[in-house]
Amino acid sequence: MATDFTSFPVIDVGPLMEKKDDPQMGEDANVIEVVKQLDQACRETGFFYAKGHGIPESLLSEVKKVTRMFFQLPYEEKIKIKLTPDSGYRGYQRVGENITKGVPDMHEAIDCYREFKPGMYGTLGKTMEGSNQWPLDPPNFKQLMEEYINLCTDVSRNIMRGIALALGGSPYEFEGDRAGNSFWVMRLIGYPGISSLKASDVPENDIGCGAHTDYGLLTLVNQDDDVTALQVRNLSGEWISAPPIPGSFVCNIGDMLKIYSNGLYESTLHRVINKSLKYRVCVAYFYETNFDTAVEPLEICKNKTGGESKFKRAVYGEHLVSKVLTNFV
């Protein structure tokens, strides 16, 4: 469970990337060290920084740059890719349209989901059917984002192999029917800076994104290098800042991994408050289970926690759809 942490570990995940095609990766001394660090981070904070992931810092920066360019466009341009139920809840939403626990969030965003064939998941998937809406301006937007998504998927899969080893399983626990066909989600988010010089006077409803946990397995956050706004709640209820470390991802685990681990790992509450005068961009990539996976505690985790399941079985797609249907004005 989460502890009274005051900072977050920085983990070099390079060994997981280097050994990703080796079924014996769990016997490598460098991998064993990474696995130990992941286990401690997932038990104590639910958050960590990942470096050594292999995605060039130039690409991390370019993705944020084109996102910022889009948000700087006039509203009538941005609204051309407006998020609607007909689009499968994919596309642009203006400031205040996203809701967290009934309160409007002070951010604008483009929401993207893995695309799938209509009817593939029957009535379960109907809500999410649609094509991602990519802006035509900047012109390289779609190509850049699709390349980035592929790389984030690869990094996430390999970090999850380390987490599988940390839980005492094989590296491939989260592949196949569990997450071999991960239903990824990506949110490109812009948080306006405060207009007042008195940063201490930000009202509660100016929260960029209200306190929440993430739904899936693992989140990779690529945040602006010069604005600290992400906060994570520790066991004492204190909000601890996660300042940017250039070239790294801030990673956190989600609700589905909490269930798989039978509560050994915690999906920790976090929020965003931008007290800076600067507009803040963040690109969040969510690595999820397969859309139709029924998630329940792993046997190896039940054995470590008294033998009983502490959580009911949850179908990821149902969980996602219920959140999506209550997340927008």
C-alpha positions as CSV (number, residue, x, y, z in Angstrom):
1,M,0.0,0.0,0.0
2,A,1.0,3.6,-0.5
3,T,3.4,5.0,2.2
4,D,4.2,8.4,3.5
5,F,6.5,9.0,0.6
6,T,7.9,12.5,-0.1
7,S,9.5,11.8,-3.6
8,F,9.5,9.2,-6.3
9,P,12.3,6.8,-7.4
10,V,14.0,7.2,-10.8
11,I,14.4,3.8,-12.4
12,D,16.6,3.0,-15.4
13,V,14.4,0.6,-17.4
14,G,17.1,0.1,-20.1
15,P,17.9,-3.5,-19.0
16,L,14.2,-4.4,-19.7
17,M,14.4,-2.9,-23.1
18,E,17.7,-4.7,-23.9
19,K,16.5,-8.1,-22.8
20,K,12.9,-7.8,-24.2
21,D,13.2,-10.7,-26.6
22,D,14.9,-13.0,-24.0
23,P,12.6,-15.5,-22.3
24,Q,15.3,-15.9,-19.6
25,M,15.4,-12.1,-18.9
26,G,14.4,-12.7,-15.3
27,E,17.8,-14.4,-14.6
28,D,19.8,-11.3,-15.8
29,A,21.5,-9.5,-12.9
30,N,20.7,-6.0,-14.3
31,V,17.0,-7.0,-14.9
32,I,16.8,-8.4,-11.4
33,E,17.9,-5.1,-10.0
34,V,15.3,-3.2,-12.1
35,V,12.6,-5.7,-11.0
36,K,13.5,-5.1,-7.3
37,Q,13.2,-1.3,-7.8
38,L,9.8,-1.6,-9.7
39,D,8.4,-3.9,-6.9
40,Q,9.4,-1.3,-4.2
41,A,7.9,1.6,-6.3
42,C,4.7,-0.2,-7.0
43,R,4.2,-1.2,-3.4
44,E,5.2,2.1,-1.8
45,T,4.2,5.0,-4.1
46,G,2.5,3.6,-7.2
47,F,4.6,6.2,-9.1
48,F,8.1,6.3,-10.5
49,Y,10.2,8.0,-13.1
50,A,11.4,5.8,-16.0
51,K,14.6,6.7,-17.8
52,G,16.7,4.6,-20.3
53,H,13.4,3.7,-22.2
54,G,15.0,4.3,-25.6
55,I,12.6,6.9,-26.9
56,P,14.7,9.9,-28.1
57,E,14.3,13.1,-26.0
58,S,13.9,14.9,-29.3
59,L,10.7,12.9,-30.0
60,L,9.3,13.5,-26.5
61,S,9.8,17.2,-27.1
62,E,8.4,17.2,-30.7
63,V,5.2,15.5,-29.5
64,K,4.7,18.2,-26.9
65,K,5.6,20.9,-29.4
66,V,3.0,19.9,-32.0
67,T,0.4,19.5,-29.3
68,R,1.0,23.0,-28.1
69,M,0.8,24.3,-31.7
70,F,-2.7,22.7,-32.0
71,F,-3.9,24.2,-28.7
72,Q,-2.7,27.7,-29.9
73,L,-5.0,27.5,-32.9
74,P,-8.3,29.5,-32.8
75,Y,-11.2,27.7,-31.2
76,E,-13.1,27.4,-34.5
77,E,-10.1,25.4,-35.9
78,K,-9.9,23.1,-32.9
79,I,-13.6,22.4,-32.9
80,K,-13.3,20.8,-36.4
81,I,-12.3,17.6,-34.5
82,K,-14.8,18.0,-31.7
83,L,-15.3,15.0,-29.4
84,T,-18.8,13.6,-29.7
85,P,-20.6,10.3,-28.8
86,D,-20.7,9.6,-32.6
87,S,-17.0,9.8,-32.8
88,G,-16.6,7.1,-30.2
89,Y,-15.6,9.9,-27.7
90,R,-12.5,10.6,-29.7
91,G,-11.4,14.2,-30.5
92,Y,-11.1,17.6,-29.0
93,Q,-12.7,19.0,-25.9
94,R,-12.5,22.6,-24.7
95,V,-11.6,23.7,-21.2
96,G,-14.2,22.6,-18.6
97,E,-15.8,19.8,-20.7
98,N,-14.0,17.0,-19.0
99,I,-15.4,16.1,-15.6
100,T,-13.7,14.5,-12.6
101,K,-16.1,13.4,-9.8
102,G,-18.7,15.9,-10.9
103,V,-16.3,18.9,-11.1
104,P,-15.2,20.5,-14.4
105,D,-11.4,20.2,-15.1
106,M,-9.5,23.2,-16.2
107,H,-7.9,21.7,-19.2
108,E,-8.4,21.2,-22.9
109,A,-7.5,17.9,-24.6
110,I,-7.5,15.6,-27.6
111,D,-8.6,12.0,-26.7
112,C,-7.5,9.0,-28.7
113,Y,-8.1,5.3,-28.4
114,R,-7.0,2.2,-30.1
115,E,-9.2,1.7,-33.2
116,F,-11.0,-1.5,-33.8
117,K,-13.4,-2.9,-36.3
118,P,-17.1,-2.1,-35.7
119,G,-18.8,-5.1,-34.0
120,M,-15.5,-6.6,-32.8
121,Y,-16.6,-6.3,-29.1
122,G,-20.4,-6.5,-29.7
123,T,-22.5,-4.3,-27.5
124,L,-19.7,-3.9,-25.0
125,G,-17.6,-1.9,-27.6
126,K,-20.4,0.0,-29.3
127,T,-19.7,3.2,-27.3
128,M,-16.0,3.3,-28.2
129,E,-16.4,2.6,-31.9
130,G,-15.0,5.3,-34.1
131,S,-11.8,6.7,-35.8
132,N,-9.3,8.9,-34.0
133,Q,-9.7,12.5,-35.1
134,W,-6.3,14.0,-35.9
135,P,-5.9,17.7,-36.8
136,L,-4.7,18.6,-40.3
137,D,-2.7,21.4,-38.8
138,P,0.1,20.9,-37.8
139,P,0.5,18.7,-41.0
140,N,2.7,16.0,-39.5
141,F,0.4,15.5,-36.5
142,K,-1.1,12.1,-37.3
143,Q,2.1,10.5,-38.5
144,L,4.1,11.7,-35.5
145,M,1.5,10.6,-32.9
146,E,1.1,7.1,-34.4
147,E,4.9,6.6,-34.3
148,Y,4.9,7.8,-30.7
149,I,2.1,5.5,-29.7
150,N,3.9,2.5,-31.2
151,L,7.0,3.3,-29.2
152,C,5.1,3.9,-26.0
153,T,3.3,0.6,-26.5
154,D,6.6,-1.2,-26.7
155,V,8.1,0.6,-23.7
156,S,5.0,-0.2,-21.6
157,R,4.9,-3.8,-22.6
158,N,8.5,-4.2,-21.4
159,I,8.0,-2.4,-18.2
160,M,5.0,-4.6,-17.6
161,R,7.3,-7.6,-18.1
162,G,9.4,-6.3,-15.3
163,I,6.3,-5.8,-13.1
164,A,5.2,-9.4,-13.9
165,L,8.6,-10.6,-12.7
166,A,8.2,-8.4,-9.6
167,L,4.9,-10.1,-8.7
168,G,6.6,-13.5,-9.0
169,G,5.3,-14.6,-12.4
170,S,6.8,-15.1,-15.8
171,P,7.7,-12.0,-17.9
172,Y,4.6,-12.8,-20.0
173,E,1.8,-12.8,-17.4
174,F,0.3,-9.7,-18.9
175,E,0.3,-10.9,-22.5
176,G,-2.0,-13.2,-24.4
177,D,-5.6,-12.9,-23.2
178,R,-4.8,-10.4,-20.5
179,A,-3.0,-7.6,-22.4
180,G,-1.5,-9.1,-25.5
181,N,-3.8,-6.8,-27.6
182,S,-3.6,-3.8,-25.3
183,F,-6.4,-1.3,-25.7
184,W,-4.2,1.8,-25.3
185,V,-5.6,5.3,-24.7
186,M,-3.8,8.6,-25.2
187,R,-4.7,12.1,-24.0
188,L,-3.0,15.2,-25.3
189,I,-3.7,17.8,-22.6
190,G,-3.2,21.5,-22.2
191,Y,-3.5,23.3,-18.9
192,P,-3.9,27.1,-19.0
193,G,-1.6,29.1,-16.7
194,I,-3.2,31.2,-14.0
195,S,-4.0,34.8,-15.0
196,S,-3.4,36.1,-11.4
197,L,0.1,36.7,-10.1
198,K,-0.9,35.3,-6.7
199,A,-0.4,31.6,-7.3
200,S,-1.6,30.9,-3.7
201,D,-5.1,32.1,-4.5
202,V,-6.0,29.5,-7.1
203,P,-9.6,28.5,-6.3
204,E,-10.4,24.8,-5.9
205,N,-12.4,24.8,-9.2
206,D,-9.2,25.9,-11.1
207,I,-7.8,22.4,-10.6
208,G,-6.4,21.3,-14.0
209,C,-7.5,17.7,-13.3
210,G,-9.2,16.6,-10.2
211,A,-8.0,13.8,-7.9
212,H,-8.4,10.4,-9.6
213,T,-6.7,7.1,-10.2
214,D,-6.1,5.7,-13.7
215,Y,-8.2,2.8,-15.0
216,G,-5.7,0.5,-16.7
217,L,-2.3,-1.1,-16.1
218,L,0.4,1.5,-16.6
219,T,0.5,5.2,-17.5
220,L,3.4,7.0,-19.2
221,V,3.3,10.8,-18.7
222,N,5.4,13.0,-20.9
223,Q,5.2,16.5,-19.2
224,D,6.6,19.9,-20.0
225,D,10.1,20.3,-18.6
226,D,9.6,23.7,-17.0
227,V,6.3,23.5,-15.1
228,T,5.6,21.4,-12.0
229,A,1.9,20.7,-11.7
230,L,1.4,16.9,-11.1
231,Q,0.7,16.0,-7.5
232,V,0.4,12.6,-5.9
233,R,-1.3,11.9,-2.5
234,N,0.6,9.9,0.1
235,L,-0.8,7.9,3.0
236,S,-1.0,10.9,5.3
237,G,-3.1,12.8,2.7
238,E,-0.3,15.1,1.7
239,W,0.0,16.1,-1.9
240,I,3.6,15.4,-3.2
241,S,4.7,17.1,-6.4
242,A,6.2,15.1,-9.2
243,P,8.5,17.7,-10.9
244,P,9.6,17.0,-14.5
245,I,12.8,15.2,-15.2
246,P,13.8,15.9,-18.8
247,G,13.9,12.8,-21.0
248,S,12.0,10.6,-18.5
249,F,8.4,9.5,-18.2
250,V,6.5,9.8,-15.0
251,C,4.9,6.3,-14.7
252,N,2.0,5.2,-12.5
253,I,0.0,2.1,-12.1
254,G,-3.8,1.9,-12.6
255,D,-6.8,0.2,-11.2
256,M,-6.5,-3.0,-13.3
257,L,-3.0,-3.7,-12.0
258,K,-4.2,-3.1,-8.5
259,I,-6.8,-5.9,-9.1
260,Y,-4.3,-8.3,-10.7
261,S,-1.9,-7.8,-7.8
262,N,-4.7,-8.4,-5.3
263,G,-3.9,-5.1,-3.6
264,L,-0.1,-5.6,-3.4
265,Y,0.3,-2.7,-5.7
266,E,-1.7,0.5,-5.3
267,S,-3.2,2.8,-7.9
268,T,-2.5,6.1,-6.2
269,L,-4.7,9.2,-6.2
270,H,-3.2,12.1,-8.2
271,R,-4.2,15.5,-9.6
272,V,-2.9,18.4,-11.6
273,I,-2.8,22.0,-10.4
274,N,-1.0,24.4,-12.7
275,K,0.0,27.4,-10.5
276,S,2.4,28.6,-13.1
277,L,1.7,31.6,-15.4
278,K,2.8,29.3,-18.3
279,Y,0.5,27.1,-20.4
280,R,1.4,23.5,-19.6
281,V,1.3,20.6,-22.0
282,C,1.2,16.9,-21.0
283,V,0.9,13.9,-23.2
284,A,-0.4,10.9,-21.2
285,Y,-0.3,7.4,-22.7
286,F,-2.3,4.7,-21.0
287,Y,-1.3,1.0,-21.5
288,E,-4.5,-1.1,-20.8
289,T,-5.5,-4.7,-20.8
290,N,-7.3,-6.1,-23.9
291,F,-10.7,-4.3,-24.2
292,D,-12.8,-7.4,-23.3
293,T,-10.5,-8.9,-20.7
294,A,-12.1,-10.0,-17.4
295,V,-9.6,-8.8,-14.8
296,E,-9.2,-10.8,-11.5
297,P,-6.4,-11.3,-9.1
298,L,-3.5,-13.5,-10.3
299,E,-3.1,-16.8,-8.4
300,I,0.5,-15.9,-7.6
301,C,-0.8,-12.7,-5.9
302,K,-3.6,-14.4,-4.0
303,N,-1.1,-16.8,-2.6
304,K,0.9,-13.8,-1.3
305,T,-2.1,-12.1,0.3
306,G,-3.9,-14.9,2.3
307,G,-5.3,-16.9,-0.6
308,E,-8.6,-15.0,-1.1
309,S,-9.5,-12.5,-3.8
310,K,-9.8,-9.0,-2.4
311,F,-11.5,-7.7,-5.5
312,K,-14.4,-8.7,-7.7
313,R,-13.8,-9.6,-11.3
314,A,-13.9,-6.4,-13.6
315,V,-14.3,-6.3,-17.3
316,Y,-11.9,-3.6,-18.5
317,G,-14.2,-2.4,-21.4
318,E,-17.2,-2.0,-19.0
319,H,-15.0,-0.1,-16.6
320,L,-13.8,2.2,-19.3
321,V,-17.2,2.8,-20.9
322,S,-18.7,3.7,-17.4
323,K,-15.9,6.2,-16.9
324,V,-16.2,7.7,-20.4
325,L,-20.0,8.1,-20.1
326,T,-19.7,10.1,-16.9
327,N,-16.5,12.1,-17.8
328,F,-18.0,14.8,-20.1
329,V,-20.4,17.7,-19.9
